Coordinates of C-alpha atoms in Angstrom, one line a residue:
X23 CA 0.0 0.0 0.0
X24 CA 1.4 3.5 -0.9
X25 CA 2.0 6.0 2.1
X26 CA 3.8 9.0 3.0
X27 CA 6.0 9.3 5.8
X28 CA 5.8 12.1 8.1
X29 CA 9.0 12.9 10.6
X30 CA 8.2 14.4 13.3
X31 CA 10.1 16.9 15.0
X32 CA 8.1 17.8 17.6
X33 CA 5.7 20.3 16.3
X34 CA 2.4 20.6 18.0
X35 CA 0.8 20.3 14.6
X36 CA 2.4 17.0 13.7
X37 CA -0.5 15.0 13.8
X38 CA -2.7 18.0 12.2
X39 CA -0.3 17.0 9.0
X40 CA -1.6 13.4 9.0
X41 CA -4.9 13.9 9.6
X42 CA -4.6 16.3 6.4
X43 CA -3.0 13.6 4.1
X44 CA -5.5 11.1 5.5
X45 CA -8.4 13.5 4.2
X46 CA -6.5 13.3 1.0
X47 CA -7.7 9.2 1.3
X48 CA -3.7 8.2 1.4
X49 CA -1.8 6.1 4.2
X50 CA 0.4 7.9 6.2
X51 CA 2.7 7.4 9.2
X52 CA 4.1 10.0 11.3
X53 CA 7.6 8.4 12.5
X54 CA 10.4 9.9 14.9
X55 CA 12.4 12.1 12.6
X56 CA 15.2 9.2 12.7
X57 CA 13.5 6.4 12.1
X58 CA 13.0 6.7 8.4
X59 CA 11.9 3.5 6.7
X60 CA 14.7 3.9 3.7
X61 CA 14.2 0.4 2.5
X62 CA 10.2 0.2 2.6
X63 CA 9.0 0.6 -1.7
X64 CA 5.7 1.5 -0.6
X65 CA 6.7 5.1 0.6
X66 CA 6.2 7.4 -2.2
X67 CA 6.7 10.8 -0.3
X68 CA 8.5 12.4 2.8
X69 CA 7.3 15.4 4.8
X70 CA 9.3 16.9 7.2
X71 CA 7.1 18.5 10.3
X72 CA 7.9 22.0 12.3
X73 CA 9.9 21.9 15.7
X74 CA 10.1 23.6 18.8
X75 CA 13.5 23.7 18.3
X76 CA 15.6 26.1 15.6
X77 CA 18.2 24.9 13.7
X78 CA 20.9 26.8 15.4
X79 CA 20.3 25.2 19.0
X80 CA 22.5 22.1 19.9
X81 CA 20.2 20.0 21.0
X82 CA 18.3 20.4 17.6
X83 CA 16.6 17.6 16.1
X84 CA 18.7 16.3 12.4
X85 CA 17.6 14.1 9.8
X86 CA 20.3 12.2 6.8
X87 CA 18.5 14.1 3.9
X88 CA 20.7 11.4 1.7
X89 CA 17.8 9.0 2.7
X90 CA 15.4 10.2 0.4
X91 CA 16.4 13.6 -1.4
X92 CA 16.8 12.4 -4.7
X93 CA 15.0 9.5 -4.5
X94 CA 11.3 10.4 -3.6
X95 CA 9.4 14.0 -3.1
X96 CA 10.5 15.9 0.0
X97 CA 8.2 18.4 1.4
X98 CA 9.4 20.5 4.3
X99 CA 7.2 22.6 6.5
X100 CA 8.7 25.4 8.8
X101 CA 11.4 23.7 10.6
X102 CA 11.4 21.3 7.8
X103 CA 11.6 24.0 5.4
X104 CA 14.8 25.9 7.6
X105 CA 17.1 22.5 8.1
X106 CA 16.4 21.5 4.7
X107 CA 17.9 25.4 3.6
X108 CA 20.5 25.6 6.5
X109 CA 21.8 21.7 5.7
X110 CA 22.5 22.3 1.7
X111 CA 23.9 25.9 2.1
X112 CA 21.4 28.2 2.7
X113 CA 20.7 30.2 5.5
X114 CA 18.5 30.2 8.4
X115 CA 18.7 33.6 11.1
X116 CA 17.0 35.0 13.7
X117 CA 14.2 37.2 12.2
X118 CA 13.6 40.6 13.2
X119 CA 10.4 40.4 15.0
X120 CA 8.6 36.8 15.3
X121 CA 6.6 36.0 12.5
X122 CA 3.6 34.7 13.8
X123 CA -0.3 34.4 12.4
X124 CA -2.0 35.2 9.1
X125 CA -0.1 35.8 6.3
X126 CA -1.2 36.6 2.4
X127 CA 0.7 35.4 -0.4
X128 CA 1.8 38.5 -2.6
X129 CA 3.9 36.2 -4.8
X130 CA 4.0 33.0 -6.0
X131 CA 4.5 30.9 -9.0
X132 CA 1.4 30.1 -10.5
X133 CA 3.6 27.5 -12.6
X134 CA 4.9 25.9 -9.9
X135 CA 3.0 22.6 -9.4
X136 CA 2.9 22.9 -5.3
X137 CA 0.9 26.2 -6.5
X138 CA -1.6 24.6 -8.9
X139 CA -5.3 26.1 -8.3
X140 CA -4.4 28.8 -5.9
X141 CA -5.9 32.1 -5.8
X142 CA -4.0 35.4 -5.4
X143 CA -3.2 36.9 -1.9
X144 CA -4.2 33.1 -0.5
X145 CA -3.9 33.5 3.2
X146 CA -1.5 31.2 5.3
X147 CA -0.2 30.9 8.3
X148 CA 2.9 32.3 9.8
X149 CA 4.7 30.7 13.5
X150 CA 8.5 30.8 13.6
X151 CA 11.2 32.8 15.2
X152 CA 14.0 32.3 12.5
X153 CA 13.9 32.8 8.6
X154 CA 15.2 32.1 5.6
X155 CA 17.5 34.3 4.5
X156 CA 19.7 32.8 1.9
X157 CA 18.3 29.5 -0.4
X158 CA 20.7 26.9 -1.2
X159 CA 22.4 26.7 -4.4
X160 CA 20.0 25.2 -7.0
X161 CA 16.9 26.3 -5.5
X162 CA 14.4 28.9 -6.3
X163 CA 11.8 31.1 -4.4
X164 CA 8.7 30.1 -5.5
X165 CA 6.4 32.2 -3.1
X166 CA 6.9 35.8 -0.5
X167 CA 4.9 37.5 2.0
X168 CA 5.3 41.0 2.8
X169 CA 7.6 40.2 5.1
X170 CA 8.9 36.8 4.6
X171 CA 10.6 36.9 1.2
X172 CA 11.5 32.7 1.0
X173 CA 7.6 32.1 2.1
X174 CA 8.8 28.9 -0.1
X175 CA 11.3 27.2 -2.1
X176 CA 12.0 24.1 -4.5
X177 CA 14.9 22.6 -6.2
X178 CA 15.2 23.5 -10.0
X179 CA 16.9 19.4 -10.4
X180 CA 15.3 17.2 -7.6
X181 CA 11.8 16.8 -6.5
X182 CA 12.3 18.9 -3.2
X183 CA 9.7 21.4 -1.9
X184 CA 9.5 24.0 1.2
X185 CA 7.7 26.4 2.8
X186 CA 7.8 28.4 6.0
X187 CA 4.2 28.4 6.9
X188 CA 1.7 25.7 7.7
X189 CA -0.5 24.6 5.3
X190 CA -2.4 21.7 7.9
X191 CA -3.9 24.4 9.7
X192 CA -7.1 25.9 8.6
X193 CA -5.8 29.4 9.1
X194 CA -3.7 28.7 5.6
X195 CA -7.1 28.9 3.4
X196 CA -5.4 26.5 0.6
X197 CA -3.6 25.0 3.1
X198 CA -5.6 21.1 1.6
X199 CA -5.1 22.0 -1.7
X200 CA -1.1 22.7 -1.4
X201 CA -1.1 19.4 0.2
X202 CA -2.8 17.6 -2.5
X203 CA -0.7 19.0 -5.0
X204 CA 2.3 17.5 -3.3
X205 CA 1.0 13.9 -2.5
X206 CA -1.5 13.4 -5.4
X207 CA -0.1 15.1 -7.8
X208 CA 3.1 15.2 -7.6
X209 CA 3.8 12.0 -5.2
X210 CA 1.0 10.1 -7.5
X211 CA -1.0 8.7 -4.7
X212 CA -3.8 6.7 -5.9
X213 CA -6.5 7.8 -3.1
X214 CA -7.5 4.4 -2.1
X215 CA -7.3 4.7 1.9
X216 CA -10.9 5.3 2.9
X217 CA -13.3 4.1 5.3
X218 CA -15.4 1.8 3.0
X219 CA -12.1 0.3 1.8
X220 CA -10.8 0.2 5.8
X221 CA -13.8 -1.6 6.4
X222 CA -13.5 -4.2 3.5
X223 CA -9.7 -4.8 4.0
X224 CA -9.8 -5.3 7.9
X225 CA -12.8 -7.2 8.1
X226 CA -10.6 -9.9 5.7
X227 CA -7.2 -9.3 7.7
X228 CA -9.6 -9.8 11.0
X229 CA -11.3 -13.5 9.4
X230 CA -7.4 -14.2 8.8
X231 CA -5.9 -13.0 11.8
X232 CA -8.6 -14.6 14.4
X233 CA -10.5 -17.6 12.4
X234 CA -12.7 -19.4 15.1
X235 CA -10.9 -18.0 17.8
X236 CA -12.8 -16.5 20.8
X237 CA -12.0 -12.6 21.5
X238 CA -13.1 -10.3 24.5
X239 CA -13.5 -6.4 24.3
X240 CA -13.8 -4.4 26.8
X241 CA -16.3 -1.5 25.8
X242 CA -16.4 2.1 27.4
X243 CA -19.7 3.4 25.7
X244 CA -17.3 5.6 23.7
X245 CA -16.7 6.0 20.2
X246 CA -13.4 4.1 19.7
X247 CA -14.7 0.6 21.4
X248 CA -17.8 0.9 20.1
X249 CA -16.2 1.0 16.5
X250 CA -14.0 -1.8 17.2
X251 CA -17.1 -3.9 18.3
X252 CA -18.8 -3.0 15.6
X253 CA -16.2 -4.5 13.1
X254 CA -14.7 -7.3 15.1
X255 CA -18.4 -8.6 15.1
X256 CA -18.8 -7.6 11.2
X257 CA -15.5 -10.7 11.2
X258 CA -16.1 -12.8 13.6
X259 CA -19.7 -12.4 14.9
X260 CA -20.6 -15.4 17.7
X261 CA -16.9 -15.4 18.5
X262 CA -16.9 -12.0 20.0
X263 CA -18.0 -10.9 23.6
X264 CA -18.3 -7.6 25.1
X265 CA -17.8 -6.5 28.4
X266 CA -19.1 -3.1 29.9
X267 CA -18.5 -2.4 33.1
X268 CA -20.3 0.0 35.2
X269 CA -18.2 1.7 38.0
X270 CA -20.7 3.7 39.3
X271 CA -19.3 6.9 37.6
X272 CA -21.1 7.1 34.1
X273 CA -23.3 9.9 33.5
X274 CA -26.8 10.1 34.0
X275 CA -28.7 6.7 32.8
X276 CA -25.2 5.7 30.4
X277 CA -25.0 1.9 31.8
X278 CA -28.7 1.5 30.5
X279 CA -28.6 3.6 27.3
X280 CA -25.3 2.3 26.0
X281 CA -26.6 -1.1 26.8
X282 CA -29.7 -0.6 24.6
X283 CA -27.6 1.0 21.8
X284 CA -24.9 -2.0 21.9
X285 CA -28.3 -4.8 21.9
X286 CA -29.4 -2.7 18.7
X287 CA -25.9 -3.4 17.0
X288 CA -26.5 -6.9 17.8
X289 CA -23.5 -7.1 19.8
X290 CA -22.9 -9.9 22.3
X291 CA -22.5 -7.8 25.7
X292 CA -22.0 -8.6 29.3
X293 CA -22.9 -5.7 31.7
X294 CA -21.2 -5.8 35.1
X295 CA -22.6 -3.3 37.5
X296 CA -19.5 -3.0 40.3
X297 CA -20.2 0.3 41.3
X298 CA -20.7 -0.4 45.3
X299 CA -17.0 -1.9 44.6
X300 CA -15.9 1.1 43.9
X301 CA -17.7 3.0 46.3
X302 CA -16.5 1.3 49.2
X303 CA -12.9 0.9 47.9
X304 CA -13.0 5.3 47.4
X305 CA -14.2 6.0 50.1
X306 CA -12.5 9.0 51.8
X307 CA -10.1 9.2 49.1
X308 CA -9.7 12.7 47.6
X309 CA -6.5 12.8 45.8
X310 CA -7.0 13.2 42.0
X311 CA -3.6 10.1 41.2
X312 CA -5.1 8.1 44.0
X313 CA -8.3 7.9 42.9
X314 CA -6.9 7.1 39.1
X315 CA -4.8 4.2 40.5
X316 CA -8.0 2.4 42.8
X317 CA -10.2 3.0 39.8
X318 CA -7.2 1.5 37.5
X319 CA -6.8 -1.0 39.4
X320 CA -10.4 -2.3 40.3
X321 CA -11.4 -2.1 36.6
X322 CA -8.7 -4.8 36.0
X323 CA -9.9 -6.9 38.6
X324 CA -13.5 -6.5 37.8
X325 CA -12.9 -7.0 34.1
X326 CA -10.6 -9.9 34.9
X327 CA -12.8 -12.1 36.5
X328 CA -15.8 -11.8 33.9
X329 CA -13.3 -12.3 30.6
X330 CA -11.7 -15.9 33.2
X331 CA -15.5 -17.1 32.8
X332 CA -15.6 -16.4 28.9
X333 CA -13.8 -20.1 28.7
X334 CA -11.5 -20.6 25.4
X335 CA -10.8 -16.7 24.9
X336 CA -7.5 -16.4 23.5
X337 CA -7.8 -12.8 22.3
X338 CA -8.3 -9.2 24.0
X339 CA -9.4 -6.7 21.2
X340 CA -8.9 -2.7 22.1
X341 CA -10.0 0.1 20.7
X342 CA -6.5 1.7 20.7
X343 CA -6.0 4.3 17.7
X344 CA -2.8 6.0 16.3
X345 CA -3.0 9.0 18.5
X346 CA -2.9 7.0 21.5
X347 CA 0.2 5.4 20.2
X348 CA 2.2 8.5 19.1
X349 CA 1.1 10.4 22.7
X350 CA 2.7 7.1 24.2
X351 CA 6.3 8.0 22.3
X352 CA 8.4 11.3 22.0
X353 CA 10.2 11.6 18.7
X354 CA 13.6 9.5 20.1
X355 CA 11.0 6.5 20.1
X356 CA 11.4 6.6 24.3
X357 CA 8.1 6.1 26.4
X358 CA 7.1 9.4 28.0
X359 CA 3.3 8.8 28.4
X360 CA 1.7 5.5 28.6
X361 CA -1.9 5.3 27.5
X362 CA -4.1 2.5 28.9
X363 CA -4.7 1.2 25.6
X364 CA -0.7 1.2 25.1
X365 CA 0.5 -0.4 28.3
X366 CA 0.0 -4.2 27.3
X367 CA -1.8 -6.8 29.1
X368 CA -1.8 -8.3 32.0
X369 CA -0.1 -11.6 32.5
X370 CA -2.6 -13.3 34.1
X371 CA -4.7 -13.3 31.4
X372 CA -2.6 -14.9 28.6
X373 CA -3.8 -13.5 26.1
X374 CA -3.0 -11.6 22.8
X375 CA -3.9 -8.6 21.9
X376 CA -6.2 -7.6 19.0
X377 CA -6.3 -3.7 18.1
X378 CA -8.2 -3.4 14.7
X379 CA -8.3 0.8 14.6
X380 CA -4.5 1.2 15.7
X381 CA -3.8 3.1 12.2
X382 CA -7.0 5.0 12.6
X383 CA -7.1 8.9 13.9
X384 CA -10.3 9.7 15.9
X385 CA -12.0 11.0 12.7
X386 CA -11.6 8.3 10.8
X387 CA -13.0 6.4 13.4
X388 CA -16.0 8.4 13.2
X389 CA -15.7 7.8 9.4
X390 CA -15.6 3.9 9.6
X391 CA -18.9 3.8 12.3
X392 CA -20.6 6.1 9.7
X393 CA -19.7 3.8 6.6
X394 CA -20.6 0.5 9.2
X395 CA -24.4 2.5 9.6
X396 CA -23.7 2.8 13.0
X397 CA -26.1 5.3 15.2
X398 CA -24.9 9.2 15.0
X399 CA -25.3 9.7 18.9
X400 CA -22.6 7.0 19.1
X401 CA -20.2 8.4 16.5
X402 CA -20.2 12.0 17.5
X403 CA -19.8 11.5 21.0
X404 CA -16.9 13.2 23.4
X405 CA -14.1 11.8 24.5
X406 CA -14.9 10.8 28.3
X407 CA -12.3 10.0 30.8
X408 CA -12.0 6.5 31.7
X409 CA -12.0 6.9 35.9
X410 CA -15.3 8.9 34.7
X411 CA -17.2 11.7 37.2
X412 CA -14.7 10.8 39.6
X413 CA -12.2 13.1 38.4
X414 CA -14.8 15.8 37.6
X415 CA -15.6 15.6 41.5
X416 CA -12.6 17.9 43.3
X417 CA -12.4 15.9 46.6
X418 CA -14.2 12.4 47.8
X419 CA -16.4 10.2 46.4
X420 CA -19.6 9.8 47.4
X421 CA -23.3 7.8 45.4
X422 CA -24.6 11.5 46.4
X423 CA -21.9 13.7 44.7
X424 CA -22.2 11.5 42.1
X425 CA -26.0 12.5 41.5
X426 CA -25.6 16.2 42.1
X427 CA -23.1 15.9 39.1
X428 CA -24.7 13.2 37.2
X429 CA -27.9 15.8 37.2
X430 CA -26.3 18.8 36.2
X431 CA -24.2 17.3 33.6
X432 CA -27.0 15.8 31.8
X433 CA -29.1 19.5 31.6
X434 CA -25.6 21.0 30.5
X435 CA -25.0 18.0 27.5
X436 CA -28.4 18.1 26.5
X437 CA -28.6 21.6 26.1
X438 CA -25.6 21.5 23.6
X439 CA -27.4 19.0 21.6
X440 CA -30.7 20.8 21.8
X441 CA -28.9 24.8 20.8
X442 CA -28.1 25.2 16.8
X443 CA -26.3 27.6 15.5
X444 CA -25.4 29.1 12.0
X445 CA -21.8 29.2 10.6
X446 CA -19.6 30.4 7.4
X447 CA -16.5 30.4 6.4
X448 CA -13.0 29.2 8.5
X449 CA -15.7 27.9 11.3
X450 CA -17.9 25.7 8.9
X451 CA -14.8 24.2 7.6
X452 CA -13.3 23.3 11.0
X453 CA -16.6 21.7 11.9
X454 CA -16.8 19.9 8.6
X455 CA -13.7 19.1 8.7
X456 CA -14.3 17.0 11.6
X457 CA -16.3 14.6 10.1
X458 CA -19.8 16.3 11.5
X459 CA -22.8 15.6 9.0
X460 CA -24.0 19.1 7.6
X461 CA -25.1 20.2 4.3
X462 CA -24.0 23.8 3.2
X463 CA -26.8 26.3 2.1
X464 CA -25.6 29.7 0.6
X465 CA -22.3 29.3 2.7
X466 CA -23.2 28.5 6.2
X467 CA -24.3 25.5 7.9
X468 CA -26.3 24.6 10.6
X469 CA -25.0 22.6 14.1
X470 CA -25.8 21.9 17.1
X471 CA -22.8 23.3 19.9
X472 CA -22.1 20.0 20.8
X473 CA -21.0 19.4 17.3
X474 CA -18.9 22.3 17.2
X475 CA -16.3 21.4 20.5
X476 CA -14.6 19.1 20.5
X477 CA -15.0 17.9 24.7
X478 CA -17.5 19.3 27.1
X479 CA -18.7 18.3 31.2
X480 CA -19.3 19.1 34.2
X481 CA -16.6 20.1 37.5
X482 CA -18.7 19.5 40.9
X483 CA -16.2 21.8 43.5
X484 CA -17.3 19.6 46.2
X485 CA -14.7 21.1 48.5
X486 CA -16.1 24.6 48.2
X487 CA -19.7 25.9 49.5
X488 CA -20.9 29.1 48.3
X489 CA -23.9 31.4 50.2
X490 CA -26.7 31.3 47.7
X491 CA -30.7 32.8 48.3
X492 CA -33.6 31.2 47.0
X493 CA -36.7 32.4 48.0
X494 CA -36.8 33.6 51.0
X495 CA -33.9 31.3 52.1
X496 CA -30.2 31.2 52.8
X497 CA -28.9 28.5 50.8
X498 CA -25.1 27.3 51.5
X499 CA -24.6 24.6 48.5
X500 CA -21.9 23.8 46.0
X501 CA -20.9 25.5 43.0
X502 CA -20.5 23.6 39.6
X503 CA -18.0 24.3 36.8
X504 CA -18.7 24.0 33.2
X505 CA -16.4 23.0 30.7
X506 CA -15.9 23.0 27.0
X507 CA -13.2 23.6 24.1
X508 CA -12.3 23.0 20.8
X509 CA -10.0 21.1 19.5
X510 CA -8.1 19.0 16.7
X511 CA -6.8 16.0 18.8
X512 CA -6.3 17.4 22.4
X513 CA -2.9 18.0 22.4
X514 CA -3.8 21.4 22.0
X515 CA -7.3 23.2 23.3
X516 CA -9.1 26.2 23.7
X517 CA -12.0 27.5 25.1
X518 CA -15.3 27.4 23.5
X519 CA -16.8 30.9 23.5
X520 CA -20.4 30.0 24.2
X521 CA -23.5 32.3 23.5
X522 CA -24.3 34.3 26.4
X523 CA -28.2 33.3 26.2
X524 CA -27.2 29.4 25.9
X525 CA -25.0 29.8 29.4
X526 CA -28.4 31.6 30.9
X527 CA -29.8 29.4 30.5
X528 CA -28.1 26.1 31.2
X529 CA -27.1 28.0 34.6
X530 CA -30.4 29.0 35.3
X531 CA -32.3 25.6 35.0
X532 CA -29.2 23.9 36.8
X533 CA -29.5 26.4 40.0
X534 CA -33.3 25.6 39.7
X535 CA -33.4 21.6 38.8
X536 CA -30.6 20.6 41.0
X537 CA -30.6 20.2 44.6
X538 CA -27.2 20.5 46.5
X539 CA -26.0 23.6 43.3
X540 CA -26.3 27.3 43.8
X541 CA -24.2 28.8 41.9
X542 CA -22.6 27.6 38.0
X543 CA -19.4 28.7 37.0
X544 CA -17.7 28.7 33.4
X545 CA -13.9 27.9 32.7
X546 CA -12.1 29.7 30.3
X547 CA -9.0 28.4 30.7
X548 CA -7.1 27.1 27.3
X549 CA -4.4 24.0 27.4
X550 CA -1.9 24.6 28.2
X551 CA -1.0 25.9 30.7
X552 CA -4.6 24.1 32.2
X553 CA -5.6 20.7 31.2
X554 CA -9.1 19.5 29.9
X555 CA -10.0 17.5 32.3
X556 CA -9.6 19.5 36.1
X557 CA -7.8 16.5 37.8

């Protein structure tokens, strides 16, 4: 199968490049930027990401261009652009003042096939600290700014392109078409990656892989076991059994809707309701790791002892997916974060491990359930932490914080599924970008604001009380924090700026509806420096 390889040197925007190549229906793999694959055929183009890093620090990140200049097309971006200039003669210096945001194109070369199809003045988008000041010998401009005059570059003799901005992010209007210049028409990529042919091809490598064997999967209601349900039983059928277990800290009524939604798939599902487990083992337990490792820990055991009574099992299928294993390495290929869907499997349970999405990012997951005909509520939702509520609870655990939250929650969720908005331009295409189902009338398009962010809850501040009237009476009750941003993949969020009358009233009929609240806060923190989740 063709791909292009992307090296990664440590941009935050690394995996925004895959996803865009992957829109373009053509495998790629995002790699350490030392660990090219020089003797794999199947690689038919090499991008090189941005860094952190300039090329003038020590500790900066190189690559052998011998590996592939010359042989295959070379695309550099930022960084990639600046080695590629400061390692063949150019060179690279600190720019006057830090070139950072939008951008217009005063000059390019309309001949130039990485240009093909744009328009004049196309926006892009600018963030470095160093320039180009000098090209290497052999090379050509082939696009300025106003204020960046080598905006991009190419070799007049090899098949080696540059540029300083970014064209993955939406802010660089022809940001997708740039890229499809360079790996369909000038790599030649066929476009057969999709998520019909995903389906078709995984479905057979599953039949092969497994035969009669008996698998377990553990399902989280979320989107990425769900989808691996879904296809696993699409191959194997009978063979497969699901196991959901309840730990007490879903949200409201999730045990019994997820369990109707997995009977309409026709899965095979076990539900284990362990939550007084839990409970009992959290009890007076109020630091955020602690809590993590109990919850961790009991799921395991819980989980365990079902799948030991699921006799002849010799697989455990997980819905890992291709972020969860780049998070889980830095670009030297060391651990630095491990994932529970990365960390392997327990000894005890002998088995080995199926992960049919592990190529997949999260919207191609959402791409596969939709060409499987799986329910929309399923496909679209949020991302949920694994120890659930129970890190959106500052403090202990208790069944009656759990309700307080569990209530609130569910007015604030359904109230972004309930409130559409309009949108145009750069926001439409984000949103469509992601995979959400909309049809374009005279330029705009019509979501709910759930569709629009990317993760949304509920914070109950259970250590704090605030002084509250209703009525006639003193009230002296919790507040609750709401939460929601946008995102690409949650390496990177910010806030989502929510319409005043929406947050009116989703305060308003939590204060009213919800006994133990009196007062609804909103966080407008962005990450970093704050995280998503609050512990």
């Amino acid at each position: 199968m063709q791909k292009i390889i992307i090296l990664d040197f440590g941009s935050q925007t690394t995996q925004l490049i895959g996803r865009r190549v992957r829109e373009l229906d053509t495998f790629c793999e995002i790699m350490p930027y030392n660990k090219f694959p020089k003797d794999d055929p199947s690689v038919i183009g090499v991008i090189l990401s941005g860094s952190p890093y300039s090329v003038h620090d020590p500790e900066a990140f190189k690559v052998e261009l011998d590996q592939f200049v010359g042989r295959i097309p070379v695309l550099g971006i930022c960084y990639g652009a600046q080695f590629i200039s400061h390692t063949l003669g150019g060179k690279v210096e600190k720019a006057d003042s830090r070139e950072y945001g939008r951008a217009n194109l005063v000059q390019f070369d309309a001949e130039n096939a990485l240009f093909k199809g744009f328009a004049d003045n196309s926006q892009v988008w600018m963030s470095h600290g160093d320039t180009i000041t000098a090209i290497p010998e052999g090379f050509k401009c082939i696009a300025s700014t106003d204020n960046v005059k080598y905006a991009a570059y190419a070799s007049m003799s090899q098949p080696v392109w540059a540029v300083q901005f970014h064209p993955e992010v939406f802010h660089s209007l022809q940001g997708t078409q740039l890229l499809k210049n360079f790996v369909v028409d000038i790599c030649g990529s066929r476009q057969d990656w999709s998520a019909d042919s995903f389906v078709e091809t995984t479905v057979a490598e599953l039949k092969a892989q497994l035969g009669d064997d008996k698998v377990i999967l553990g399902l989280s209601g979320g989107v990425d076991s769900s989808v691996a349900a879904v296809l696993l039983n699409k191959a194997i059928g009978k063979n497969l059994t699901c196991i959901f277990v309840d730990h007490g800290m879903l949200r409201k009524n999730e045990f019994r809707d997820v369990m109707k939604d997995y009977e309409c798939l026709g899965l095979n599902v076990i539900g284990v309701d362990a939550s007084e487990k839990f409970f009992a083992d959290l009890a007076g337990v109020s630091d955020p790791e602690q809590k993590r490792k109990i919850i961790g820990r009991d799921f395991v055991e819980v989980f365990n002892a079902e799948a030991k009574k699921q006799t002849g099992a010799k697989w455990l299928a997980q819905g890992t997916i291709y972020p969860d294993r780049i998070e889980s390495l830095n670009i030297t290929g060391k651990v630095i974060k491990s994932h529970h869907n990365v960390g392997g499997l327990p000894k005890e349970m002998n088995l080995q491990l199926c992960e049919p999405l592990r190529w997949l990012f999260k919207d191609e997951v959402r791409r596969v359930g939709r060409s499987m005909g799986m329910p929309e509520h399923l496909i679209t939702r949020h991302p949920f932490p694994g120890p659930g509520l129970a890190v959106r609870i500052l403090g202990d655990i208790t069944p009656e914080k759990v309700r307080i939250l569990q209530d609130a929650d569910d007015i604030y969720i359904r109230g972004l599924r309930e409130y559409k908005t309009k949108l145009s331009g750069e926001d439409a295409r984000r949103v469509l970008a992601a995979g959400v189902p909309a049809d374009m009338k005279n330029g705009e398009i019509e979501v709910s604001l759930y569709d629009q962010i990317w993760q949304a809850g509920t914070v109950l501040l259970s250590t704090v009380r605030s002084v509250g009237v209703m009525g006639d009476e003193r009230t002296y009750e919790h507040p609750v924090a709401l939460r929601a941003v946008t995102s690409t993949d949650a390496m990177t969020a910010d806030w989502a700026h929510l319409p005043y009358d929406f947050m009116a009233k989703v305060s308003n009929d939590i204060i009213n509806k919800v006994r133990g609240v009196n007062r609804v806060c909103y966080d407008i923190s962005s990450k970093p420096p704050s995280t998503i989740e609050w512990e």
